mmCIF file of N, CA and C and ligand atoms in Angstrom:
data_model
loop_
_atom_site.group_PDB
_atom_site.id
_atom_site.type_symbol
_atom_site.label_atom_id
_atom_site.label_comp_id
_atom_site.label_asym_id
_atom_site.label_seq_id
_atom_site.Cartn_x
_atom_site.Cartn_y
_atom_site.Cartn_z
ATOM 1 N N MET A 1 -144.300 -6.543 -75.118
ATOM 2 C CA MET A 1 -145.076 -6.018 -73.940
ATOM 3 C C MET A 1 -146.487 -6.346 -74.581
ATOM 4 N N LYS A 2 -147.344 -7.080 -73.539
ATOM 5 C CA LYS A 2 -148.744 -7.312 -73.836
ATOM 6 C C LYS A 2 -149.472 -6.482 -73.014
ATOM 7 N N PRO A 3 -150.602 -6.094 -73.691
ATOM 8 C CA PRO A 3 -151.476 -5.186 -72.797
ATOM 9 C C PRO A 3 -152.289 -6.017 -71.647
ATOM 10 N N ARG A 4 -152.184 -5.679 -70.526
ATOM 11 C CA ARG A 4 -152.724 -6.512 -69.482
ATOM 12 C C ARG A 4 -152.899 -5.742 -68.205
ATOM 13 N N ILE A 5 -153.659 -6.205 -67.280
ATOM 14 C CA ILE A 5 -153.662 -5.926 -65.864
ATOM 15 C C ILE A 5 -153.101 -6.861 -64.927
ATOM 16 N N VAL A 6 -151.870 -6.653 -64.265
ATOM 17 C CA VAL A 6 -151.343 -7.660 -63.440
ATOM 18 C C VAL A 6 -151.917 -7.522 -61.918
ATOM 19 N N ARG A 7 -152.722 -8.571 -61.596
ATOM 20 C CA ARG A 7 -153.276 -8.354 -60.166
ATOM 21 C C ARG A 7 -152.685 -8.436 -59.042
ATOM 22 N N ALA A 8 -153.087 -7.861 -57.985
ATOM 23 C CA ALA A 8 -152.440 -7.638 -56.810
ATOM 24 C C ALA A 8 -151.751 -8.962 -56.163
ATOM 25 N N GLY A 9 -152.523 -9.960 -56.416
ATOM 26 C CA GLY A 9 -152.173 -11.270 -55.858
ATOM 27 C C GLY A 9 -151.292 -12.202 -56.691
ATOM 28 N N ASP A 10 -151.087 -11.769 -58.006
ATOM 29 C CA ASP A 10 -150.235 -12.384 -58.831
ATOM 30 C C ASP A 10 -148.833 -12.653 -58.461
ATOM 31 N N GLY A 11 -148.233 -11.664 -57.927
ATOM 32 C CA GLY A 11 -146.865 -11.605 -57.547
ATOM 33 C C GLY A 11 -146.338 -12.478 -56.277
ATOM 34 N N GLU A 12 -145.082 -12.276 -56.013
ATOM 35 C CA GLU A 12 -144.585 -13.158 -54.806
ATOM 36 C C GLU A 12 -143.760 -12.139 -54.047
ATOM 37 N N THR A 13 -143.918 -12.120 -52.871
ATOM 38 C CA THR A 13 -143.029 -11.151 -52.147
ATOM 39 C C THR A 13 -141.760 -12.179 -51.776
ATOM 40 N N LYS A 14 -140.483 -11.581 -52.138
ATOM 41 C CA LYS A 14 -139.255 -12.193 -52.075
ATOM 42 C C LYS A 14 -138.501 -11.422 -51.139
ATOM 43 N N GLN A 15 -137.535 -11.939 -50.217
ATOM 44 C CA GLN A 15 -136.606 -11.391 -49.296
ATOM 45 C C GLN A 15 -135.580 -11.005 -50.117
ATOM 46 N N ALA A 16 -135.206 -9.605 -49.897
ATOM 47 C CA ALA A 16 -133.892 -9.117 -50.558
ATOM 48 C C ALA A 16 -132.752 -9.774 -50.269
ATOM 49 N N PRO A 17 -131.767 -9.817 -51.324
ATOM 50 C CA PRO A 17 -130.617 -10.823 -51.110
ATOM 51 C C PRO A 17 -129.770 -10.096 -49.987
ATOM 52 N N ALA A 18 -129.143 -11.255 -49.243
ATOM 53 C CA ALA A 18 -128.409 -10.771 -48.129
ATOM 54 C C ALA A 18 -126.921 -10.224 -48.448
ATOM 55 N N GLU A 19 -126.551 -10.510 -49.669
ATOM 56 C CA GLU A 19 -125.284 -9.813 -50.262
ATOM 57 C C GLU A 19 -125.585 -8.576 -50.531
ATOM 58 N N TRP A 20 -126.639 -7.774 -50.738
ATOM 59 C CA TRP A 20 -126.913 -6.634 -51.155
ATOM 60 C C TRP A 20 -127.594 -5.720 -50.011
ATOM 61 N N PHE A 21 -128.301 -6.377 -49.035
ATOM 62 C CA PHE A 21 -129.075 -5.724 -48.111
ATOM 63 C C PHE A 21 -128.425 -6.049 -46.670
ATOM 64 N N VAL A 22 -128.642 -4.969 -45.804
ATOM 65 C CA VAL A 22 -128.568 -5.505 -44.190
ATOM 66 C C VAL A 22 -129.947 -5.650 -43.627
ATOM 67 N N GLY A 23 -130.126 -6.649 -42.773
ATOM 68 C CA GLY A 23 -131.608 -6.770 -42.316
ATOM 69 C C GLY A 23 -132.424 -7.431 -43.076
ATOM 70 N N THR A 24 -133.662 -7.288 -42.442
ATOM 71 C CA THR A 24 -134.784 -8.009 -43.152
ATOM 72 C C THR A 24 -135.810 -7.116 -44.064
ATOM 73 N N VAL A 25 -135.641 -7.408 -45.501
ATOM 74 C CA VAL A 25 -136.023 -6.375 -46.425
ATOM 75 C C VAL A 25 -136.741 -7.234 -47.474
ATOM 76 N N TRP A 26 -138.081 -6.596 -47.793
ATOM 77 C CA TRP A 26 -138.993 -7.568 -48.665
ATOM 78 C C TRP A 26 -139.262 -6.837 -49.746
ATOM 79 N N GLN A 27 -139.204 -7.435 -51.028
ATOM 80 C CA GLN A 27 -139.448 -6.920 -52.319
ATOM 81 C C GLN A 27 -140.711 -7.515 -53.099
ATOM 82 N N ASP A 28 -141.431 -6.653 -53.511
ATOM 83 C CA ASP A 28 -142.431 -7.067 -54.627
ATOM 84 C C ASP A 28 -142.238 -6.383 -55.987
ATOM 85 N N GLN A 29 -142.140 -7.209 -56.870
ATOM 86 C CA GLN A 29 -141.846 -6.608 -58.260
ATOM 87 C C GLN A 29 -143.183 -5.972 -58.842
ATOM 88 N N VAL A 30 -143.308 -4.810 -59.087
ATOM 89 C CA VAL A 30 -144.528 -4.132 -59.665
ATOM 90 C C VAL A 30 -144.315 -4.121 -61.098
ATOM 91 N N PHE A 31 -143.116 -4.006 -61.794
ATOM 92 C CA PHE A 31 -143.040 -4.177 -63.232
ATOM 93 C C PHE A 31 -141.719 -4.655 -63.539
ATOM 94 N N VAL A 32 -141.289 -5.494 -64.282
ATOM 95 C CA VAL A 32 -140.144 -6.016 -64.619
ATOM 96 C C VAL A 32 -139.946 -5.751 -66.080
ATOM 97 N N PRO A 33 -138.748 -5.280 -66.520
ATOM 98 C CA PRO A 33 -138.513 -4.742 -67.640
ATOM 99 C C PRO A 33 -138.947 -5.762 -68.750
ATOM 100 N N GLU A 34 -139.694 -5.294 -69.859
ATOM 101 C CA GLU A 34 -140.049 -5.910 -71.066
ATOM 102 C C GLU A 34 -139.760 -5.045 -72.096
ATOM 103 N N ASP A 35 -139.206 -5.565 -73.315
ATOM 104 C CA ASP A 35 -138.589 -4.835 -74.456
ATOM 105 C C ASP A 35 -139.829 -4.204 -75.091
ATOM 106 N N PRO A 36 -139.749 -2.941 -75.485
ATOM 107 C CA PRO A 36 -138.554 -2.160 -75.477
ATOM 108 C C PRO A 36 -138.395 -1.310 -74.231
ATOM 109 N N SER A 37 -139.194 -1.664 -73.179
ATOM 110 C CA SER A 37 -138.943 -0.681 -71.895
ATOM 111 C C SER A 37 -137.830 -1.341 -71.123
ATOM 112 N N ARG A 38 -137.091 -0.274 -70.415
ATOM 113 C CA ARG A 38 -135.976 -0.719 -69.461
ATOM 114 C C ARG A 38 -136.388 -0.472 -68.012
ATOM 115 N N LEU A 39 -137.584 -0.183 -67.941
ATOM 116 C CA LEU A 39 -138.007 0.276 -66.471
ATOM 117 C C LEU A 39 -138.182 -0.763 -65.523
ATOM 118 N N ARG A 40 -137.774 -0.933 -64.531
ATOM 119 C CA ARG A 40 -138.097 -1.874 -63.347
ATOM 120 C C ARG A 40 -138.665 -0.925 -62.279
ATOM 121 N N VAL A 41 -139.830 -1.352 -61.857
ATOM 122 C CA VAL A 41 -140.417 -0.827 -60.488
ATOM 123 C C VAL A 41 -140.640 -1.962 -59.449
ATOM 124 N N THR A 42 -140.201 -1.385 -58.416
ATOM 125 C CA THR A 42 -140.053 -2.570 -57.031
ATOM 126 C C THR A 42 -140.744 -1.725 -56.010
ATOM 127 N N ARG A 43 -141.544 -2.382 -55.265
ATOM 128 C CA ARG A 43 -141.931 -2.036 -53.902
ATOM 129 C C ARG A 43 -141.184 -2.512 -52.812
ATOM 130 N N VAL A 44 -140.564 -1.908 -52.027
ATOM 131 C CA VAL A 44 -139.395 -2.414 -51.115
ATOM 132 C C VAL A 44 -139.867 -2.122 -49.638
ATOM 133 N N THR A 45 -140.065 -3.185 -48.997
ATOM 134 C CA THR A 45 -140.433 -2.857 -47.598
ATOM 135 C C THR A 45 -139.209 -3.384 -46.713
ATOM 136 N N PHE A 46 -138.846 -2.220 -45.960
ATOM 137 C CA PHE A 46 -137.509 -2.356 -44.989
ATOM 138 C C PHE A 46 -138.359 -2.574 -43.637
ATOM 139 N N THR A 47 -137.751 -3.487 -42.847
ATOM 140 C CA THR A 47 -138.172 -3.587 -41.452
ATOM 141 C C THR A 47 -137.152 -2.629 -40.752
ATOM 142 N N PRO A 48 -137.422 -2.327 -39.366
ATOM 143 C CA PRO A 48 -136.439 -1.305 -38.575
ATOM 144 C C PRO A 48 -134.947 -1.916 -38.955
ATOM 145 N N GLY A 49 -134.059 -1.090 -38.966
ATOM 146 C CA GLY A 49 -132.754 -1.288 -39.371
ATOM 147 C C GLY A 49 -132.187 -1.903 -40.492
ATOM 148 N N GLY A 50 -133.174 -2.229 -41.294
ATOM 149 C CA GLY A 50 -132.897 -2.726 -42.725
ATOM 150 C C GLY A 50 -132.391 -1.647 -43.719
ATOM 151 N N ARG A 51 -131.648 -1.869 -44.502
ATOM 152 C CA ARG A 51 -131.129 -0.867 -45.406
ATOM 153 C C ARG A 51 -130.344 -1.492 -46.682
ATOM 154 N N THR A 52 -130.037 -0.892 -47.605
ATOM 155 C CA THR A 52 -129.393 -1.141 -48.720
ATOM 156 C C THR A 52 -127.963 -1.104 -48.492
ATOM 157 N N ASN A 53 -126.950 -1.976 -49.257
ATOM 158 C CA ASN A 53 -125.630 -1.795 -49.054
ATOM 159 C C ASN A 53 -125.246 -0.459 -49.870
ATOM 160 N N TRP A 54 -124.257 0.204 -49.806
ATOM 161 C CA TRP A 54 -123.829 1.351 -50.707
ATOM 162 C C TRP A 54 -123.893 0.763 -52.186
ATOM 163 N N HIS A 55 -124.454 1.583 -52.989
ATOM 164 C CA HIS A 55 -124.733 1.229 -54.537
ATOM 165 C C HIS A 55 -124.724 2.440 -55.424
ATOM 166 N N THR A 56 -124.616 2.149 -56.680
ATOM 167 C CA THR A 56 -124.835 3.194 -57.752
ATOM 168 C C THR A 56 -125.934 2.748 -58.630
ATOM 169 N N HIS A 57 -126.363 3.700 -59.532
ATOM 170 C CA HIS A 57 -127.342 3.242 -60.589
ATOM 171 C C HIS A 57 -126.731 3.904 -61.912
ATOM 172 N N ALA A 58 -126.688 3.221 -62.978
ATOM 173 C CA ALA A 58 -125.914 3.654 -64.070
ATOM 174 C C ALA A 58 -126.665 4.778 -64.766
ATOM 175 N N VAL A 59 -127.997 4.698 -64.693
ATOM 176 C CA VAL A 59 -128.932 5.749 -65.342
ATOM 177 C C VAL A 59 -129.639 6.426 -64.303
ATOM 178 N N GLY A 60 -129.379 6.346 -63.001
ATOM 179 C CA GLY A 60 -130.167 7.064 -61.972
ATOM 180 C C GLY A 60 -131.153 6.050 -61.503
ATOM 181 N N GLN A 61 -131.998 6.754 -60.322
ATOM 182 C CA GLN A 61 -133.066 6.099 -59.662
ATOM 183 C C GLN A 61 -134.095 7.057 -59.023
ATOM 184 N N ILE A 62 -135.288 6.621 -59.140
ATOM 185 C CA ILE A 62 -136.266 7.487 -58.497
ATOM 186 C C ILE A 62 -136.876 6.641 -57.471
ATOM 187 N N LEU A 63 -136.909 7.228 -56.054
ATOM 188 C CA LEU A 63 -137.581 6.630 -54.931
ATOM 189 C C LEU A 63 -138.860 7.307 -54.597
ATOM 190 N N TYR A 64 -140.140 6.610 -54.338
ATOM 191 C CA TYR A 64 -141.079 7.312 -53.877
ATOM 192 C C TYR A 64 -141.768 6.464 -52.600
ATOM 193 N N VAL A 65 -141.496 7.558 -51.468
ATOM 194 C CA VAL A 65 -141.874 6.813 -50.102
ATOM 195 C C VAL A 65 -143.463 6.708 -49.877
ATOM 196 N N LEU A 66 -143.800 5.494 -49.624
ATOM 197 C CA LEU A 66 -145.297 5.132 -49.543
ATOM 198 C C LEU A 66 -145.507 5.137 -47.991
ATOM 199 N N SER A 67 -144.705 4.652 -47.081
ATOM 200 C CA SER A 67 -145.286 4.762 -45.796
ATOM 201 C C SER A 67 -144.073 4.506 -44.641
ATOM 202 N N GLY A 68 -144.367 4.911 -43.521
ATOM 203 C CA GLY A 68 -143.145 4.830 -42.655
ATOM 204 C C GLY A 68 -142.239 5.898 -42.485
ATOM 205 N N ALA A 69 -141.018 5.515 -41.826
ATOM 206 C CA ALA A 69 -139.965 6.643 -41.868
ATOM 207 C C ALA A 69 -138.532 6.179 -42.203
ATOM 208 N N GLY A 70 -138.029 6.694 -43.203
ATOM 209 C CA GLY A 70 -136.643 6.191 -43.866
ATOM 210 C C GLY A 70 -135.388 6.929 -43.654
ATOM 211 N N ARG A 71 -134.347 6.479 -44.226
ATOM 212 C CA ARG A 71 -133.111 7.257 -44.091
ATOM 213 C C ARG A 71 -132.590 7.109 -45.669
ATOM 214 N N TYR A 72 -131.788 8.083 -46.062
ATOM 215 C CA TYR A 72 -131.163 8.295 -47.309
ATOM 216 C C TYR A 72 -130.088 8.926 -47.083
ATOM 217 N N GLN A 73 -128.977 8.536 -47.895
ATOM 218 C CA GLN A 73 -127.740 9.200 -47.712
ATOM 219 C C GLN A 73 -126.854 9.192 -49.060
ATOM 220 N N ILE A 74 -126.264 10.210 -49.551
ATOM 221 C CA ILE A 74 -125.325 10.407 -50.510
ATOM 222 C C ILE A 74 -124.068 10.281 -50.093
ATOM 223 N N GLU A 75 -123.178 9.766 -50.448
ATOM 224 C CA GLU A 75 -121.659 9.537 -49.861
ATOM 225 C C GLU A 75 -121.213 11.049 -49.749
ATOM 226 N N GLY A 76 -120.693 11.373 -48.331
ATOM 227 C CA GLY A 76 -119.969 12.734 -48.167
ATOM 228 C C GLY A 76 -121.088 13.601 -47.786
ATOM 229 N N GLU A 77 -122.412 13.336 -47.693
ATOM 230 C CA GLU A 77 -123.156 14.317 -47.126
ATOM 231 C C GLU A 77 -124.151 13.645 -46.139
ATOM 232 N N ALA A 78 -124.935 14.525 -45.250
ATOM 233 C CA ALA A 78 -125.495 14.075 -44.344
ATOM 234 C C ALA A 78 -126.713 12.968 -44.599
ATOM 235 N N VAL A 79 -126.998 12.117 -43.659
ATOM 236 C CA VAL A 79 -128.181 11.342 -43.688
ATOM 237 C C VAL A 79 -129.305 12.016 -43.567
ATOM 238 N N GLN A 80 -130.363 11.708 -44.474
ATOM 239 C CA GLN A 80 -131.702 12.522 -44.549
ATOM 240 C C GLN A 80 -132.868 11.603 -44.101
ATOM 241 N N GLU A 81 -133.625 12.203 -43.355
ATOM 242 C CA GLU A 81 -134.897 11.573 -43.216
ATOM 243 C C GLU A 81 -135.822 11.567 -44.212
ATOM 244 N N ILE A 82 -136.483 10.632 -44.812
ATOM 245 C CA ILE A 82 -137.585 10.386 -46.002
ATOM 246 C C ILE A 82 -138.560 9.855 -45.495
ATOM 247 N N LEU A 83 -139.810 10.809 -45.914
ATOM 248 C CA LEU A 83 -141.131 10.429 -45.349
ATOM 249 C C LEU A 83 -142.128 10.034 -46.459
ATOM 250 N N PRO A 84 -143.124 9.454 -46.055
ATOM 251 C CA PRO A 84 -144.379 9.323 -46.889
ATOM 252 C C PRO A 84 -144.710 10.496 -47.981
ATOM 253 N N GLY A 85 -144.834 10.217 -49.201
ATOM 254 C CA GLY A 85 -144.799 11.254 -50.294
ATOM 255 C C GLY A 85 -143.569 12.040 -50.878
ATOM 256 N N ASP A 86 -142.512 11.554 -50.214
ATOM 257 C CA ASP A 86 -141.291 12.196 -50.474
ATOM 258 C C ASP A 86 -141.150 11.557 -51.950
ATOM 259 N N THR A 87 -140.284 12.015 -52.855
ATOM 260 C CA THR A 87 -139.725 11.681 -53.952
ATOM 261 C C THR A 87 -138.045 12.116 -53.941
ATOM 262 N N VAL A 88 -137.303 10.826 -53.977
ATOM 263 C CA VAL A 88 -135.854 11.048 -54.082
ATOM 264 C C VAL A 88 -135.364 10.858 -55.332
ATOM 265 N N VAL A 89 -134.576 11.706 -55.677
ATOM 266 C CA VAL A 89 -134.124 11.807 -57.156
ATOM 267 C C VAL A 89 -132.825 11.446 -57.114
ATOM 268 N N ILE A 90 -132.004 10.279 -57.784
ATOM 269 C CA ILE A 90 -130.773 9.901 -57.388
ATOM 270 C C ILE A 90 -130.043 9.953 -58.832
ATOM 271 N N PRO A 91 -129.012 10.781 -59.087
ATOM 272 C CA PRO A 91 -128.336 10.897 -60.235
ATOM 273 C C PRO A 91 -127.544 9.774 -60.656
ATOM 274 N N PRO A 92 -127.197 9.502 -61.973
ATOM 275 C CA PRO A 92 -126.314 8.240 -62.163
ATOM 276 C C PRO A 92 -125.078 8.387 -61.584
ATOM 277 N N ASP A 93 -124.680 7.150 -61.108
ATOM 278 C CA ASP A 93 -123.414 6.980 -60.707
ATOM 279 C C ASP A 93 -122.825 7.894 -59.306
ATOM 280 N N VAL A 94 -123.918 8.096 -58.666
ATOM 281 C CA VAL A 94 -123.857 8.842 -57.160
ATOM 282 C C VAL A 94 -123.861 7.559 -56.149
ATOM 283 N N ARG A 95 -122.834 7.385 -55.317
ATOM 284 C CA ARG A 95 -122.777 6.401 -54.351
ATOM 285 C C ARG A 95 -123.820 6.877 -53.064
ATOM 286 N N HIS A 96 -124.739 5.897 -52.859
ATOM 287 C CA HIS A 96 -125.583 6.191 -51.956
ATOM 288 C C HIS A 96 -126.233 4.799 -51.251
ATOM 289 N N TRP A 97 -127.078 5.074 -50.065
ATOM 290 C CA TRP A 97 -127.966 3.995 -49.616
ATOM 291 C C TRP A 97 -129.344 4.358 -49.293
ATOM 292 N N HIS A 98 -130.264 3.353 -49.110
ATOM 293 C CA HIS A 98 -131.612 3.868 -48.497
ATOM 294 C C HIS A 98 -132.056 2.868 -47.702
ATOM 295 N N GLY A 99 -133.012 3.035 -46.802
ATOM 296 C CA GLY A 99 -133.569 1.978 -45.730
ATOM 297 C C GLY A 99 -134.438 2.514 -44.710
ATOM 298 N N ALA A 100 -134.851 1.608 -43.733
ATOM 299 C CA ALA A 100 -135.806 2.284 -42.693
ATOM 300 C C ALA A 100 -135.000 3.026 -41.759
ATOM 301 N N ALA A 101 -135.708 3.718 -40.893
ATOM 302 C CA ALA A 101 -135.294 4.293 -39.792
ATOM 303 C C ALA A 101 -134.992 3.119 -38.874
ATOM 304 N N PRO A 102 -134.024 3.346 -37.681
ATOM 305 C CA PRO A 102 -133.749 2.350 -36.744
ATOM 306 C C PRO A 102 -134.858 1.544 -36.164
ATOM 307 N N ASP A 103 -135.794 2.438 -35.992
ATOM 308 C CA ASP A 103 -137.062 2.000 -35.192
ATOM 309 C C ASP A 103 -138.238 1.983 -35.924
ATOM 310 N N ARG A 104 -138.224 2.194 -37.242
ATOM 311 C CA ARG A 104 -139.577 2.323 -38.050
ATOM 312 C C ARG A 104 -139.479 1.334 -39.127
ATOM 313 N N MET A 105 -140.637 0.929 -39.723
ATOM 314 C CA MET A 105 -140.840 0.436 -41.023
ATOM 315 C C MET A 105 -140.512 1.365 -42.095
ATOM 316 N N MET A 106 -140.322 1.134 -43.284
ATOM 317 C CA MET A 106 -140.337 2.234 -44.528
ATOM 318 C C MET A 106 -140.521 1.350 -45.681
ATOM 319 N N CYS A 107 -141.464 1.802 -46.517
ATOM 320 C CA CYS A 107 -141.921 1.345 -47.695
ATOM 321 C C CYS A 107 -141.722 2.268 -48.806
ATOM 322 N N HIS A 108 -140.887 1.842 -49.801
ATOM 323 C CA HIS A 108 -140.928 2.822 -51.158
ATOM 324 C C HIS A 108 -141.077 1.933 -52.210
ATOM 325 N N LEU A 109 -141.512 2.966 -53.423
ATOM 326 C CA LEU A 109 -141.362 2.338 -54.653
ATOM 327 C C LEU A 109 -139.955 2.731 -55.433
ATOM 328 N N ALA A 110 -139.255 1.799 -55.814
ATOM 329 C CA ALA A 110 -138.014 2.019 -56.707
ATOM 330 C C ALA A 110 -138.205 1.894 -57.974
ATOM 331 N N LEU A 111 -137.800 3.205 -58.771
ATOM 332 C CA LEU A 111 -138.070 3.071 -60.123
ATOM 333 C C LEU A 111 -136.742 3.293 -60.848
ATOM 334 N N SER A 112 -136.304 2.286 -61.501
ATOM 335 C CA SER A 112 -134.938 2.217 -62.124
ATOM 336 C C SER A 112 -135.057 1.902 -63.445
ATOM 337 N N GLU A 113 -133.980 2.285 -64.188
ATOM 338 C CA GLU A 113 -134.033 1.863 -65.571
ATOM 339 C C GLU A 113 -132.431 0.989 -65.692
ATOM 340 N N SER A 114 -132.434 -0.193 -66.352
ATOM 341 C CA SER A 114 -131.337 -0.812 -66.706
ATOM 342 C C SER A 114 -130.345 0.025 -67.587
ATOM 343 N N GLY A 115 -129.029 -0.132 -67.415
ATOM 344 C CA GLY A 115 -128.052 0.691 -68.188
ATOM 345 C C GLY A 115 -127.757 -0.375 -69.386
ATOM 346 N N GLU A 116 -126.573 -0.048 -69.824
ATOM 347 C CA GLU A 116 -126.214 -0.640 -71.199
ATOM 348 C C GLU A 116 -125.769 -2.100 -70.736
ATOM 349 N N SER A 117 -125.312 -2.429 -69.658
ATOM 350 C CA SER A 117 -124.845 -3.647 -69.243
ATOM 351 C C SER A 117 -126.182 -4.603 -68.756
ATOM 352 N N GLY A 118 -127.327 -3.890 -68.840
ATOM 353 C CA GLY A 118 -128.536 -4.632 -68.343
ATOM 354 C C GLY A 118 -128.939 -4.615 -66.768
ATOM 355 N N ALA A 119 -127.825 -4.009 -65.954
ATOM 356 C CA ALA A 119 -128.035 -3.918 -64.548
ATOM 357 C C ALA A 119 -128.676 -2.771 -64.183
ATOM 358 N N VAL A 120 -129.651 -2.746 -62.985
ATOM 359 C CA VAL A 120 -130.095 -1.496 -62.666
ATOM 360 C C VAL A 120 -129.226 -0.829 -61.633
ATOM 361 N N ALA A 121 -128.162 -1.588 -60.920
ATOM 362 C CA ALA A 121 -127.575 -1.280 -59.813
ATOM 363 C C ALA A 121 -126.129 -1.876 -59.997
ATOM 364 N N ASP A 122 -125.281 -1.252 -59.350
ATOM 365 C CA ASP A 122 -123.848 -1.844 -58.981
ATOM 366 C C ASP A 122 -123.944 -1.854 -57.407
ATOM 367 N N TRP A 123 -123.678 -2.948 -56.937
ATOM 368 C CA TRP A 123 -123.675 -3.042 -55.523
ATOM 369 C C TRP A 123 -122.076 -3.180 -54.838
ATOM 370 N N MET A 124 -122.129 -2.432 -53.561
ATOM 371 C CA MET A 124 -120.858 -2.311 -52.886
ATOM 372 C C MET A 124 -120.950 -2.731 -51.493
ATOM 373 N N GLU A 125 -120.182 -2.391 -50.572
ATOM 374 C CA GLU A 125 -120.206 -2.797 -49.264
ATOM 375 C C GLU A 125 -121.280 -2.294 -48.445
ATOM 376 N N PRO A 126 -121.524 -3.029 -47.265
ATOM 377 C CA PRO A 126 -122.706 -2.596 -46.400
ATOM 378 C C PRO A 126 -122.477 -1.336 -45.920
ATOM 379 N N VAL A 127 -123.535 -0.709 -45.438
ATOM 380 C CA VAL A 127 -123.216 0.556 -44.683
ATOM 381 C C VAL A 127 -123.077 0.248 -43.142
ATOM 382 N N SER A 128 -122.018 1.005 -42.694
ATOM 383 C CA SER A 128 -121.468 0.723 -41.302
ATOM 384 C C SER A 128 -122.665 1.176 -40.398
ATOM 385 N N ASP A 129 -122.639 0.486 -39.128
ATOM 386 C CA ASP A 129 -123.666 0.924 -38.176
ATOM 387 C C ASP A 129 -123.488 2.406 -37.520
ATOM 388 N N ALA A 130 -122.191 2.974 -37.775
ATOM 389 C CA ALA A 130 -121.840 4.486 -37.350
ATOM 390 C C ALA A 130 -122.620 5.101 -38.410
ATOM 391 N N ASP A 131 -122.259 5.094 -39.768
ATOM 392 C CA ASP A 131 -123.145 5.734 -40.874
ATOM 393 C C ASP A 131 -124.654 5.728 -40.558
ATOM 394 N N TYR A 132 -125.042 4.439 -40.392
ATOM 395 C CA TYR A 132 -126.595 4.293 -40.379
ATOM 396 C C TYR A 132 -127.215 5.021 -39.236
ATOM 397 N N THR A 133 -126.670 5.006 -38.225
ATOM 398 C CA THR A 133 -127.060 5.694 -36.819
ATOM 399 C C THR A 133 -126.912 7.125 -36.754
ATOM 400 N N ALA A 134 -126.181 7.607 -37.879
ATOM 401 C CA ALA A 134 -125.906 9.246 -37.532
ATOM 402 C C ALA A 134 -127.297 9.919 -37.557
ATOM 403 N N PRO A 135 -127.465 10.943 -36.772
ATOM 404 C CA PRO A 135 -128.635 11.825 -36.456
ATOM 405 C C PRO A 135 -129.073 12.229 -37.956
ATOM 406 N N PRO A 136 -130.167 12.092 -38.502
ATOM 407 C CA PRO A 136 -130.437 12.322 -40.036
ATOM 408 C C PRO A 136 -131.032 13.938 -39.841
ATOM 409 N N GLN A 137 -130.677 14.581 -41.035
ATOM 410 C CA GLN A 137 -131.374 15.959 -41.255
ATOM 411 C C GLN A 137 -132.842 15.628 -41.575
ATOM 412 N N LYS A 138 -133.629 16.389 -40.755
ATOM 413 C CA LYS A 138 -135.088 16.493 -40.863
ATOM 414 C C LYS A 138 -135.654 17.346 -42.077
ATOM 415 N N PRO A 139 -136.804 17.067 -42.706
ATOM 416 C CA PRO A 139 -137.251 17.889 -43.756
ATOM 417 C C PRO A 139 -137.486 19.406 -43.267
HETATM 418 MN MN1 LIG B 1 -130.447 3.241 -54.961
#
């Protein structure tokens, strides 16, 4: 790990992989793990309707909402509305998804640590439209 400032223009915005996301979702890497750190920080911008597939994180995940209006659900619980300034704490091995509201953009920081396998997430099936469009609980 070298001391440095990574400048805003140095990165490349990439489209999130279609096998793990529904809709158009953009990812900017803020920090990619460098030994001895296991931390990965990604700024994720979901366009309206965009969301992750169902997934889990071996050592949990923190989301910090930067802008827009989003959705978040733990399997078996109600969909939650998430808004700028909210911090979402996701424990290890809990099935969940996150994304934009159907009619709004949403941008969050995703802070994840890789587990023993090196992966930060284990990816599963897409979130159904019925689950995605369920009325959310408001803060
Ligand atoms: Mn997650």
